[in-house]
XYZ file of C-alpha atoms in Angstrom:
565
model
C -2.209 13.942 25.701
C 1.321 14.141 24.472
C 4.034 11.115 25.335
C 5.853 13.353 28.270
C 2.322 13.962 30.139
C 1.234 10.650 29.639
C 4.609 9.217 31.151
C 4.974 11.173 33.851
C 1.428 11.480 35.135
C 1.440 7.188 35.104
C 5.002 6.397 36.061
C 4.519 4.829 38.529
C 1.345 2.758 37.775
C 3.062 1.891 34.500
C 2.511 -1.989 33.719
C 4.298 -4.297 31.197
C 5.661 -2.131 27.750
C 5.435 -3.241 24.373
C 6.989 -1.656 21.577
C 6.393 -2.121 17.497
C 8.223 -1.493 14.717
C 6.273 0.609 12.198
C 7.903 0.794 8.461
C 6.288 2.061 6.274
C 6.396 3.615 2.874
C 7.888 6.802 3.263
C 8.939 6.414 7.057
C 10.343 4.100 9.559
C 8.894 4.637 13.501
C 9.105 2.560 16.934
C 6.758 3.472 19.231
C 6.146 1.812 22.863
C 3.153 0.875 24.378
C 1.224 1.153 27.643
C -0.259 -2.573 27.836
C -2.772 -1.614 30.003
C -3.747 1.138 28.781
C -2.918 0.953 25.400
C -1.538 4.770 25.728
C 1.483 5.381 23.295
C 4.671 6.835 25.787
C 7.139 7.549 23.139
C 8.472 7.129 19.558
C 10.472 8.521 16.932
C 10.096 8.941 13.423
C 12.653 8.433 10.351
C 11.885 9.480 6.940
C 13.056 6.882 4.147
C 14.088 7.811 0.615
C 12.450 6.533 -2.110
C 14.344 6.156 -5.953
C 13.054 6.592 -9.251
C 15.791 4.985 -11.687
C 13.562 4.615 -14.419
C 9.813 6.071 -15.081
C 7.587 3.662 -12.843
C 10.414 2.374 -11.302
C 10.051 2.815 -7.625
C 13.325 1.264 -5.300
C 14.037 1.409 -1.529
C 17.548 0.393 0.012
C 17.094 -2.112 2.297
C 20.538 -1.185 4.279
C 18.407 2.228 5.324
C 15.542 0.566 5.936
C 17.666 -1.825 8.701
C 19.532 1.335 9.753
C 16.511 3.319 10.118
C 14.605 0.418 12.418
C 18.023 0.793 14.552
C 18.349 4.796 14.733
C 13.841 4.605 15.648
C 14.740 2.250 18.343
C 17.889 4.150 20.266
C 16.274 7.518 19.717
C 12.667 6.031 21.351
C 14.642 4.131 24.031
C 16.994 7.641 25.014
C 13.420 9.408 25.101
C 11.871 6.677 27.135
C 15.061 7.048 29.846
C 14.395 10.569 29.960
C 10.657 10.087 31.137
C 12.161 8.357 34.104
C 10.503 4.801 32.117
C 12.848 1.857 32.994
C 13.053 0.382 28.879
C 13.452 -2.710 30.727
C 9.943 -2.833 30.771
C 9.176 -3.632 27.446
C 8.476 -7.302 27.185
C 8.092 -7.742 23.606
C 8.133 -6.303 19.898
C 6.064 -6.363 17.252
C 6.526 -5.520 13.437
C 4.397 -4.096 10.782
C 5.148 -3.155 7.360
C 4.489 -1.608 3.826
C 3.591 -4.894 2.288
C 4.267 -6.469 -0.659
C 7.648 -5.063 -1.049
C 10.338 -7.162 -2.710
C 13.852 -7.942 -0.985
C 16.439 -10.560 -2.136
C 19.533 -11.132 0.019
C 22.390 -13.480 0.244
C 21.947 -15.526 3.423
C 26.237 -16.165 3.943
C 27.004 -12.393 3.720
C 23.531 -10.818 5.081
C 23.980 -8.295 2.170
C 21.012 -7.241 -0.107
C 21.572 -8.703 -4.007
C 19.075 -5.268 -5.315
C 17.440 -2.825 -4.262
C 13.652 -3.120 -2.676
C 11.713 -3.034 -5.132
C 8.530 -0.951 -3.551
C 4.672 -2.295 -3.803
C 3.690 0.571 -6.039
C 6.627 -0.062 -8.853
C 5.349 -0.523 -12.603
C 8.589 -1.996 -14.344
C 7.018 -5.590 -14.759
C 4.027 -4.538 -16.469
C 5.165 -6.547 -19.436
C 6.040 -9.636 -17.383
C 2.009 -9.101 -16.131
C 0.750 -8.463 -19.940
C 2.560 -11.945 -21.086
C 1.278 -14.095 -17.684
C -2.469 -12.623 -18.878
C -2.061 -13.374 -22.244
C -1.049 -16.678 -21.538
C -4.084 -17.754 -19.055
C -7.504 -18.946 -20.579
C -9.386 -16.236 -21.995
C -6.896 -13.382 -21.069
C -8.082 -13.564 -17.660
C -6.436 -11.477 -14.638
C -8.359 -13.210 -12.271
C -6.848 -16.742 -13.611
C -5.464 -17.797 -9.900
C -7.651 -15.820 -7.558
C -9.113 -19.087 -6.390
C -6.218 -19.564 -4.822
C -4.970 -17.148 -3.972
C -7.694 -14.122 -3.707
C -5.743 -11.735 -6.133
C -5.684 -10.867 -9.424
C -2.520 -10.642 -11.498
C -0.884 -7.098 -11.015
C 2.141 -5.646 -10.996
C 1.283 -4.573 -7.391
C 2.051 -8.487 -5.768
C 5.703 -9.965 -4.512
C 5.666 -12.904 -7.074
C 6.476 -11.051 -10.245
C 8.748 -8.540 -8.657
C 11.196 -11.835 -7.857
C 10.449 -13.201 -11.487
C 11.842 -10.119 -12.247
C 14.820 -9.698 -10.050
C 15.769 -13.350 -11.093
C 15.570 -12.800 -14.635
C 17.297 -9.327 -14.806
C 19.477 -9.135 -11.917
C 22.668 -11.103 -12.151
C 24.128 -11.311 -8.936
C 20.410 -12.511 -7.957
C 19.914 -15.315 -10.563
C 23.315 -16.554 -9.459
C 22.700 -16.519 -5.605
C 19.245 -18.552 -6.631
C 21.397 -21.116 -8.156
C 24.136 -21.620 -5.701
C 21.696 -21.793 -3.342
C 22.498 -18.402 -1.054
C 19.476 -16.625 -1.936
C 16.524 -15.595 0.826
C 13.274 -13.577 -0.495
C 11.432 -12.128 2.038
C 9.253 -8.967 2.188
C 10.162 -6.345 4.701
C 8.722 -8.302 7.585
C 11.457 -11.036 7.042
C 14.315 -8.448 6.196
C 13.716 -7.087 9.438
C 12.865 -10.580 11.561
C 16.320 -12.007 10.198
C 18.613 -9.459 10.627
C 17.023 -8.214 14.328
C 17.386 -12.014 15.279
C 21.062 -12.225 14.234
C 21.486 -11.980 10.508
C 23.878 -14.507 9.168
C 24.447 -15.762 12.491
C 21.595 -17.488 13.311
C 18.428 -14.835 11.764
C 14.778 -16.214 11.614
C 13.418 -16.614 7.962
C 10.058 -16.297 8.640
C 6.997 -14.250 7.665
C 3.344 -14.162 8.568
C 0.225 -15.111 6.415
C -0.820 -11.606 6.044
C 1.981 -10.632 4.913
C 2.502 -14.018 2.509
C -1.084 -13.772 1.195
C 0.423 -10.654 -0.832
C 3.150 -12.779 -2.938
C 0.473 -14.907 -5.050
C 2.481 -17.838 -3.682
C 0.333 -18.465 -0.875
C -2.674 -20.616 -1.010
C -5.485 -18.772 1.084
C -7.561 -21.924 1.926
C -4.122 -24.323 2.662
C -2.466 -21.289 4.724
C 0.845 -22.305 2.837
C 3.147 -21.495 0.231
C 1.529 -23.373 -2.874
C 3.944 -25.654 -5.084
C 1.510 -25.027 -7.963
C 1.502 -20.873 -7.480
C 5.358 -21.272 -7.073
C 6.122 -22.934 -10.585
C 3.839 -21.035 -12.554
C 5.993 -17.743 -11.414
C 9.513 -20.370 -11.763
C 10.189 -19.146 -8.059
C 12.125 -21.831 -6.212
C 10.415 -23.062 -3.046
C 13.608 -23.235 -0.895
C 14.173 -19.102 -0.786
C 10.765 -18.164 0.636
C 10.532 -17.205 4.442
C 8.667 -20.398 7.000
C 5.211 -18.878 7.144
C 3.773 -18.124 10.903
C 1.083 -17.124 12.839
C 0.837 -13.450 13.404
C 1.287 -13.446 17.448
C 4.305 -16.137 18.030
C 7.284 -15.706 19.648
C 9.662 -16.066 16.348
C 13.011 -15.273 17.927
C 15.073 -12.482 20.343
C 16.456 -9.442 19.267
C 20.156 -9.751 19.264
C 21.412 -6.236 19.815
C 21.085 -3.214 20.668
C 19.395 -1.558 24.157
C 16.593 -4.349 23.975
C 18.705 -7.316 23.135
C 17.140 -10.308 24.516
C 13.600 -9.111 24.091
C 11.332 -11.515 22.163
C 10.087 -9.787 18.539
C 6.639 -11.809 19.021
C 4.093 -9.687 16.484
C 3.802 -9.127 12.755
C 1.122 -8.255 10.488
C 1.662 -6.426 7.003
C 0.653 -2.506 7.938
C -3.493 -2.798 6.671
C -4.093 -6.018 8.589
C -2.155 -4.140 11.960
C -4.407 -1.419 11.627
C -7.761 -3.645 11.367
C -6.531 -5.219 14.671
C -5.394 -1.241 16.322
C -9.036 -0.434 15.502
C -10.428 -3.262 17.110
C -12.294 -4.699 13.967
C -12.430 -8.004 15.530
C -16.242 -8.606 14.543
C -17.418 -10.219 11.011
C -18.746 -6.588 9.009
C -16.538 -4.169 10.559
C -14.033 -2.326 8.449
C -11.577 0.438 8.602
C -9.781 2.894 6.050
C -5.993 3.821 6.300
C -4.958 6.839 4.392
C -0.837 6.427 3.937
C 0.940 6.622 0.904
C -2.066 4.210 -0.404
C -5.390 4.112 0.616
C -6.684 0.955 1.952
C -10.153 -0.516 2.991
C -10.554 -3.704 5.060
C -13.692 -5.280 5.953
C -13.340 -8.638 8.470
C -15.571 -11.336 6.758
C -14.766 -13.976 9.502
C -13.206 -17.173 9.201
C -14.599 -17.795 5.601
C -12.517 -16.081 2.759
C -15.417 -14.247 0.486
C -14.313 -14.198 -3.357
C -15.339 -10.470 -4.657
C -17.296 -9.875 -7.451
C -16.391 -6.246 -7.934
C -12.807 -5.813 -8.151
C -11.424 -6.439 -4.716
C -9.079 -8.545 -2.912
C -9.763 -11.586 -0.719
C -6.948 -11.333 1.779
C -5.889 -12.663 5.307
C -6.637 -10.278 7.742
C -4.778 -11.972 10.721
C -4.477 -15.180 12.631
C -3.478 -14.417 16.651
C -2.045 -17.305 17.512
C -0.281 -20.785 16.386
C -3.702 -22.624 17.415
C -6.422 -19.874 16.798
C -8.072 -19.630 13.688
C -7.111 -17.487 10.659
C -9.797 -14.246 9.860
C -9.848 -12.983 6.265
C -11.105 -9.274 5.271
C -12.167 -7.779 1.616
C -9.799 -5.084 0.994
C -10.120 -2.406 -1.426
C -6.667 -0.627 -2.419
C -6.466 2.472 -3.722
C -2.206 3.044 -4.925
C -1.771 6.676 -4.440
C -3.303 8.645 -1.695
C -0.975 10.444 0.579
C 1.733 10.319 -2.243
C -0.083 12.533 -4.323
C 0.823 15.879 -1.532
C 4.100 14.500 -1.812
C 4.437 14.497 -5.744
C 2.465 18.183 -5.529
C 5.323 19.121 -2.840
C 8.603 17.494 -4.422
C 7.538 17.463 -8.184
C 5.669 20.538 -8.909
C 6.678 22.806 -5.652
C 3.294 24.135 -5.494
C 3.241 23.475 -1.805
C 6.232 23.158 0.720
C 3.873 20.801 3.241
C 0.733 18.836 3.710
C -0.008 21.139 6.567
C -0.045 24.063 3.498
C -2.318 22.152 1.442
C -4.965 21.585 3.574
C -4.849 25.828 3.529
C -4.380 26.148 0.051
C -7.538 23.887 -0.666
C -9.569 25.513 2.454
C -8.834 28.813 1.146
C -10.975 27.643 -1.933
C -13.514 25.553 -0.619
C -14.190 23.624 -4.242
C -11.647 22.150 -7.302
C -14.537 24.286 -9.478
C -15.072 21.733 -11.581
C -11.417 20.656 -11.833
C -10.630 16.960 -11.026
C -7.587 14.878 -10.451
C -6.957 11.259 -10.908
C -3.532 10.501 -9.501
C -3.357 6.555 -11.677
C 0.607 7.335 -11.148
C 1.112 3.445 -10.943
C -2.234 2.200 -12.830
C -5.416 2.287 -11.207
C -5.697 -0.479 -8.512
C -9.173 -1.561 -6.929
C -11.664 -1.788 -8.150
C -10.444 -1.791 -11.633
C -6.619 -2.961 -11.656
C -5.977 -1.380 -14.793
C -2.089 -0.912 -15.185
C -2.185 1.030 -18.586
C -4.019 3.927 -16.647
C -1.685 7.496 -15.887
C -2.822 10.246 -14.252
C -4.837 13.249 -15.556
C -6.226 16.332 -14.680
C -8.751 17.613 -16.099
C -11.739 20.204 -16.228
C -9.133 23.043 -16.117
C -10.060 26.557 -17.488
C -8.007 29.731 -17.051
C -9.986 30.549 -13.680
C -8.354 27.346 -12.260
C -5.093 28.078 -9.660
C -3.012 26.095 -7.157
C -5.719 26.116 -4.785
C -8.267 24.163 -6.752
C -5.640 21.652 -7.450
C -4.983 21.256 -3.821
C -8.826 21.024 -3.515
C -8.913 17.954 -6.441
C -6.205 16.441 -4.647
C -7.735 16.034 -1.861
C -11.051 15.323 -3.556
C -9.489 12.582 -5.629
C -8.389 10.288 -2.254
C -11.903 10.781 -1.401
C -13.257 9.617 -4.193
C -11.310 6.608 -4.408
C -12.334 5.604 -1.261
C -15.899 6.075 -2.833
C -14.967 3.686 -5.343
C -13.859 0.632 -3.185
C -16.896 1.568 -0.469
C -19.165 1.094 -2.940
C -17.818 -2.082 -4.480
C -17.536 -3.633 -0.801
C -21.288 -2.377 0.012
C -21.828 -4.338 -2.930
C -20.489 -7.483 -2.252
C -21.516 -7.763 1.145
C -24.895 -6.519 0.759
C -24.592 -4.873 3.943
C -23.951 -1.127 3.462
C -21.112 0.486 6.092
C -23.488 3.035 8.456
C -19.963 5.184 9.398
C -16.309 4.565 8.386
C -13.574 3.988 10.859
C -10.391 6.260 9.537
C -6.670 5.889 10.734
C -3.232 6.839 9.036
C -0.839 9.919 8.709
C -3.415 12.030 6.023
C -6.375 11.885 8.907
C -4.738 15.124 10.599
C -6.143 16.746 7.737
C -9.465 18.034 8.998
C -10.774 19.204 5.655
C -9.708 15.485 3.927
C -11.965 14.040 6.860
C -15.266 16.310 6.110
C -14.800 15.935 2.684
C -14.942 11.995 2.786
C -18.261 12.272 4.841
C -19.523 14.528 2.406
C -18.708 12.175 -0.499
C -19.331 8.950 1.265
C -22.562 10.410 2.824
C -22.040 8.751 6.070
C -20.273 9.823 9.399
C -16.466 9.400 9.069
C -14.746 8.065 12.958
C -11.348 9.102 13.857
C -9.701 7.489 16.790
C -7.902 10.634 19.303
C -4.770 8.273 19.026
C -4.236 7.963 14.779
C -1.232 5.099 15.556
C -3.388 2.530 14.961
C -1.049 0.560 12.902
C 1.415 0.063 15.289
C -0.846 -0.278 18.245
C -2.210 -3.399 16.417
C 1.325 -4.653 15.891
C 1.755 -4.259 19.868
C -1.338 -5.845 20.497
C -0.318 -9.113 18.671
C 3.393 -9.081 19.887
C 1.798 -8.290 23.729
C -1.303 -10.975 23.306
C 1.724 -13.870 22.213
C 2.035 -16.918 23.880
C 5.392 -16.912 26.495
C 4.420 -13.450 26.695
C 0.828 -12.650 27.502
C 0.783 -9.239 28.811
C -1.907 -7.904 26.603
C -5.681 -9.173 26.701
C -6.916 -9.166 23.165
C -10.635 -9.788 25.003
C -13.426 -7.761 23.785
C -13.909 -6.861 27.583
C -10.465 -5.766 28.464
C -9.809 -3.572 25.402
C -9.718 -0.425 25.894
C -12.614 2.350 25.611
C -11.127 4.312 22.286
C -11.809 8.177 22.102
C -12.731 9.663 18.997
C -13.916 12.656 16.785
C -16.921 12.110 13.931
C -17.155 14.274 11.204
C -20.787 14.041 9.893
C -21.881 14.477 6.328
C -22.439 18.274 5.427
C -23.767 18.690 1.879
C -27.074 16.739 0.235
C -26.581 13.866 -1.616
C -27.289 15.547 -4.942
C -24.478 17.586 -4.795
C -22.026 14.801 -3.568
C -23.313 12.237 -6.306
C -23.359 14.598 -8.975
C -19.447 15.448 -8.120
C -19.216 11.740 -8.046
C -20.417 11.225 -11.933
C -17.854 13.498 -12.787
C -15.027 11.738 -10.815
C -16.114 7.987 -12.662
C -16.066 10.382 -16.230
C -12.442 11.575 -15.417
C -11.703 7.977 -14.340
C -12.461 6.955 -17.694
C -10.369 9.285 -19.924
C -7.623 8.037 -17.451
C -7.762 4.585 -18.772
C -5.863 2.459 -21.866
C -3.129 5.322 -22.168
C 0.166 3.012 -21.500
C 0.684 -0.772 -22.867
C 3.937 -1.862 -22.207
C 4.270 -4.835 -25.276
C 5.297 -2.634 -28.419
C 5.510 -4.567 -31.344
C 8.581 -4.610 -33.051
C 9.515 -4.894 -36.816
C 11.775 -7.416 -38.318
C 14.999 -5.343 -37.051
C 14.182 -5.334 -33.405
C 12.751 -1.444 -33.788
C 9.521 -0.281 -32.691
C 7.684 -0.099 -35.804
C 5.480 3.397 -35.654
C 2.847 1.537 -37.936
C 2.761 -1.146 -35.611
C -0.357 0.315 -34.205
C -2.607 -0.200 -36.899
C -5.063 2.627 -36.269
C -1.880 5.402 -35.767
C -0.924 3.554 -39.195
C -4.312 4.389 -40.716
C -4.016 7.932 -39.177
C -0.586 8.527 -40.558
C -1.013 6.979 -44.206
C -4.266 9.183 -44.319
C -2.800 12.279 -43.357
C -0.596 11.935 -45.930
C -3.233 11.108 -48.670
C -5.165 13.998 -47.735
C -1.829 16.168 -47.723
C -1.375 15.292 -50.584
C -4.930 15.329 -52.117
C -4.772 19.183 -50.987
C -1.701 19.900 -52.761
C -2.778 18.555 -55.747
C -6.142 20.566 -55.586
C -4.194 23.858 -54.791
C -2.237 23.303 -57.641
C -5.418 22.544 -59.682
C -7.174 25.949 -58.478
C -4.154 27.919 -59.106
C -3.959 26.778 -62.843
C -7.545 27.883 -63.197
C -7.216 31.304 -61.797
C-alpha cells in the first residue's frame, strides 16, 4: 500500500507518530511511523555524494550529510501536511546510520576539521600493516577479546589515528582541546540538539562497539584500547543506551520533539525484523552486505572470521544483546561502480534485465574486493577480479556475476555463522534497498539452498530506529512486546536448482576468491634515498636479474650460431 492510501484510509484512527532518521551510505531518508501499526505514512529520500581523492580513498562531507537530514525532514513533514496528518503527532525521533564512519569537528565553531572519512576507505592500510606487525605473532585478532574485532582498516579507531596524524587543523584542535569525534550518530545528535549551543555528545554502544575503543564486556570506552590507538579519552561521544531520551531537537518543523532512538543501520534492522530471540538473524543488502545473528546476552567470540558485536540494548536498565555479524564491503556498490564507472548500465532496475535476459555469468565470475575482502577473511591486500571471461562473454553475463557475486558472499559469512553456532539457519530473513531485485532474491535461495523471506515493507532499518525512539522511557508509545508487534507480511522465494549445481558454482566462486588475494601491500620498502627500490621485492629481483642473464645468455648463443654458419 503506498504512503497516500495508507494515510488517508487511517486518518482518522491514526495514533502517536514516530519518525527516524535513516543515513546511510549513499542516501539520507526520514520516514514517519504509524506506532500502532507500524505502517510507514511518508518519507523522502536524498542521495549523498561520495569522493574519491585518492585510489581507496573514500570521503563524505559532513555539512551535506547535516543539510541532507534537514531537506529529508521538511520535504517528509510538507508531504505529511498534505495527507491531512497533523506532524504534531510525532512524539519522537530516532536515528540510524552507516556505521563506523569517521567525523572530527571543532566543538566552539560546530564546523567539521575533514572530511568523513567513509567505513569502506583503504588509505590507512599501512597504519593497520604496522599495528599487526607490532602485536605478538603478527596477529589481527590481537584485541578481539576486548573488543570482538579484528584490526582492519574498516573500524573508527585508526581512521582518527589517521586524521590526527595527517590532518593539521585536526591535531591542533586535539591539543587545544576543541576537538569532538563522533561517528555519524553523534554528528547528527549534536548538531539536531543545538550544535555549539548546547548539542549532546553522545553515541550508543552499537554504534561505539565499531571504534575498537569500546570494551564489549565493560560496555565502555576502554582506557587500555584508547592508548594503544594514542586517541585522547576526552573527544569521544558519552556512550548510551540505544532507546533514551538524549535531548530535543532544536529547530526546524519538529523543534521540541525528543530524538530518543539510535542504533548503527545493521543493529536497526535486526530490531525492524523483529530478531529479538537468541538464533535469529537477518541479511541487509545496502552498499555492504551484512549478516546478524542475536546470540543473547552472552557475546560469542567467532572462530571463523566474524565479528562479535552489540546488537542493541533498549533501555538505560535493560540488558545489552550481542549478535555475530558477518560483513561483506561491497554489495549494492558494485551496480553503482557498473553504472558510474563502466556505463554498462544506466540503473539497477536495467541490470536486473540485463542479467535476466541471460539467465547465467557462463562461467564468468566477479569478485568485487574493491576495499579488501572483509568477513570472513579480512584480507586488505585483496582487489577485485573478474575472471572466467572468453570472447562469448557480454554485458549481460557481467550483470549476471554481479549479482552472483553478492550472493555468494552472503554464502561465505552463512556458512561461517552455521559454523560457529552449530545451528544451521532453516530460511534467511532479507531487508535493504538491493531486495527489489527479484532475480538477486531467487538467486540467493538458489545458492544458499534455503528459502530466502522478504518483509512487504523493505524499511526495516528505519522502522527499528522508530521502534527504539517510540519504546523510550518519557515516551512510551511503542510496545516492543512480542505480543503487540505487529503481524509482518512477506514474500519467500524458495530454492530452485539442486544442490549440485549451486555447490559446484560455489567451488568456483572460493577459486576466484583466491586469485583475488595478496595483490596490494601497502609497506614498500625503500632504498637508502627514500625511493622505492624495484629490487626491493626479492623474488621481482630474482625475476629481473634472470631475465637479463638469460637475455643475455641468448645473445651470446646467437652470436655463437651465426659465427658457425
Amino acid at each position: 500500500m503506498n504512503g497516500t492510501m495508507a494515510a488517508s484510509s487511517h486518518r482518522i484512527m491514526l495514533g502517536p507518530l514516530v519518525a527516524a532518521i535513516d543515513q546511510g551510505t549513499s542516501s539520507t531518508r526520514f520516514l514517519v511511523f504509524n506506532s500502532k501499526t507500524a505502517e510507514l505514512l511518508s518519507h523522502h529520500q536524498v542521495e549523498i555524494k561520495q569522493s574519491f581523492p585518492k585510489e581507496g580513498w573514500v570521503e563524505e562531507d559532513p555539512k551535506e550529510i547535516l543539510q541532507s537530514v534537514y531537506e529529508c525532514m521538511e520535504r517528509t513533514c510538507e508531504k505529511l501536511t498534505q495527507l491531512n496528518i497533523d506532524i504534531s503527532n510525532i512524539k519522537a525521533i530516532g536515528v540510524t546510520n552507516q556505521r563506523e564512519t569517521t567525523l572530527v569537528w571543532d566543538k566552539e565553531t560546530g564546523e567539521p576539521l575533514y572530511n568523513a572519512i567513509v567505513w569502506l576507505d583503504l588509505r590507512t592500510q599501512s597504519t593497520v600493516e604496522r599495528l599487526i606487525n607490532k602485536t605478538p605473532g603478527r596477529n589481527k585478532n590481537h584485541l578481539k577479546h576486548k573488543t570482538g574485532l579484528p584490526i582492519s582498516t574498516y573500524f573508527s579507531a585508526v581512521k582518527l589515528r589517521w586524521l590526527m596524524d595527517n590532518v593539521d587543523e585536526v591535531h591542533q584542535a586535539v591539543v587545544s582541546h576543541r576537538a569532538m569525534f563522533g561517528t555519524v550518530d553523534s554528528w547528527l545528535i549534536w548538531c539536531l540538539t543545538g550544535g555549539k549551543s548546547g548539542g549532546v555528545h553522545c553515541t550508543d554502544v552499537t554504534n561505539a562497539s565499531r571504534t575498537m575503543l569500546f570494551n564489549i564486556h565493560t560496555m565502555d570506552w576502554d582506557p587500555e584500547l584508547c592508548k594503544y590507538f594514542g586517541i585522547p579519552m576526552e573527544i569521544l561521544p558519552r556512550v548510551r543506551s540505544s532507546s533514551e531520551i538524549y535531548g530535543l531537537m532544536k529547530s526546524g518543523a519538529l523543534s521540541g520533539i525528543p530524538i530518543s532512538g539510535c542504533l548503527g543501520d545493521q543493529s536497526a534492522a535486526l530490531v525492524g525484523q523483529m530478531c529479538f530471540q537468541d538464533g535469529q538473524a537477518k541479511n541487509t543488502y545496502g552498499t555492504g552486505c551484512f549478516l546478524l545473528r542475536n546470540t543473547g546476552v552472552k557475546p560469542v567470540m567467532s572462530e571463523h572470521g566474524l565479528l562479535t558485536t552489540v546488537a542493541y540494548k533498549l533501555g538505560r536498565d535493560k540488558p545489552a544483546c550481542y549478535a555475530l555479524e558477518g560483513s561483506v564491503a561491497i554489495a549494492g556498490a558494485v551496480v553503482r561502480w557498473l553504472q558510474d564507472n563502466l556505463g554498462i548500465i544506466g540503473s539497477s532496475e536495467e541490470l536486473e534485465k540485463l542479467a535476466a535476459s541471460v539467465g547465467t555469468s557462463y562461467g564468468c565470475y566477479f569478485v568485487p574486493a574493491f576495499s579488501g575482502l572483509y568477513a570472513p577473511y579480512w584480507e586488505p591486500s585483496a582487489r577485485g577480479i573478474i575472471c572466467g571471461l572468453t570472447q562469448f562473454t557480454n554485458k549481460s553475463h557481467l550483470a549476471f556475476a554481479a549479482l552472483e557475486a553478492v550472493c555468494f558472499q552472503t554464502r561465505e559469512i552463512l556458512d561461517a555463522m552455521n559454523q560457529d553456532s552449530g545451528i544451521p539457519l532453516t530460511q534467511l530473513q532479507v531487508d535493504g534497498g538491493m531486495t527489489s531485485n527479484k532475480l538477486l532474491m531467487q538467486l540467493q535461495a538458489d545458492i544458499l539452498c534455503i528459502p530466502v523471506v522478504k518483509p512487504s515493507m523493505p524499511e526495516t532499518t528505519a522502522l527499528g530506529a522508530a521502534m527504539a525512539a517510540g519504546a523510550a522511557e518519557g515516551v512510551s508509545v511503542w510496545s516492543l512486546n512480542p505480543e503487540d508487534l505487529s503481524e509482518v507480511t512477506s514474500e519467500k522465494f524458495e530454492p530452485q536448482i539442486n544442490p549440485e549445481e549451486s555447490e559446484f558454482r560455489y567451488a568456483r566462486w572460493k577459486k576466484a576468491v583466491e586469485k583475488s588475494m595478496n595483490w596490494e601491500t601497502m609497506e614498500p620498502v625503500c632504498n637508502g634515498n627514500g625511493e622505492t627500490s624495484i629490487f626491493s621485492s626479492v623474488p621481482l629481483g630474482f625475476y629481473i636479474i634472470g631475465s637479463m642473464l638469460m637475455l643475455i645468455g641468448a645473445k651470446y648463443l646467437t652470436g655463437q650460431y651465426n659465427k658457425n654458419k
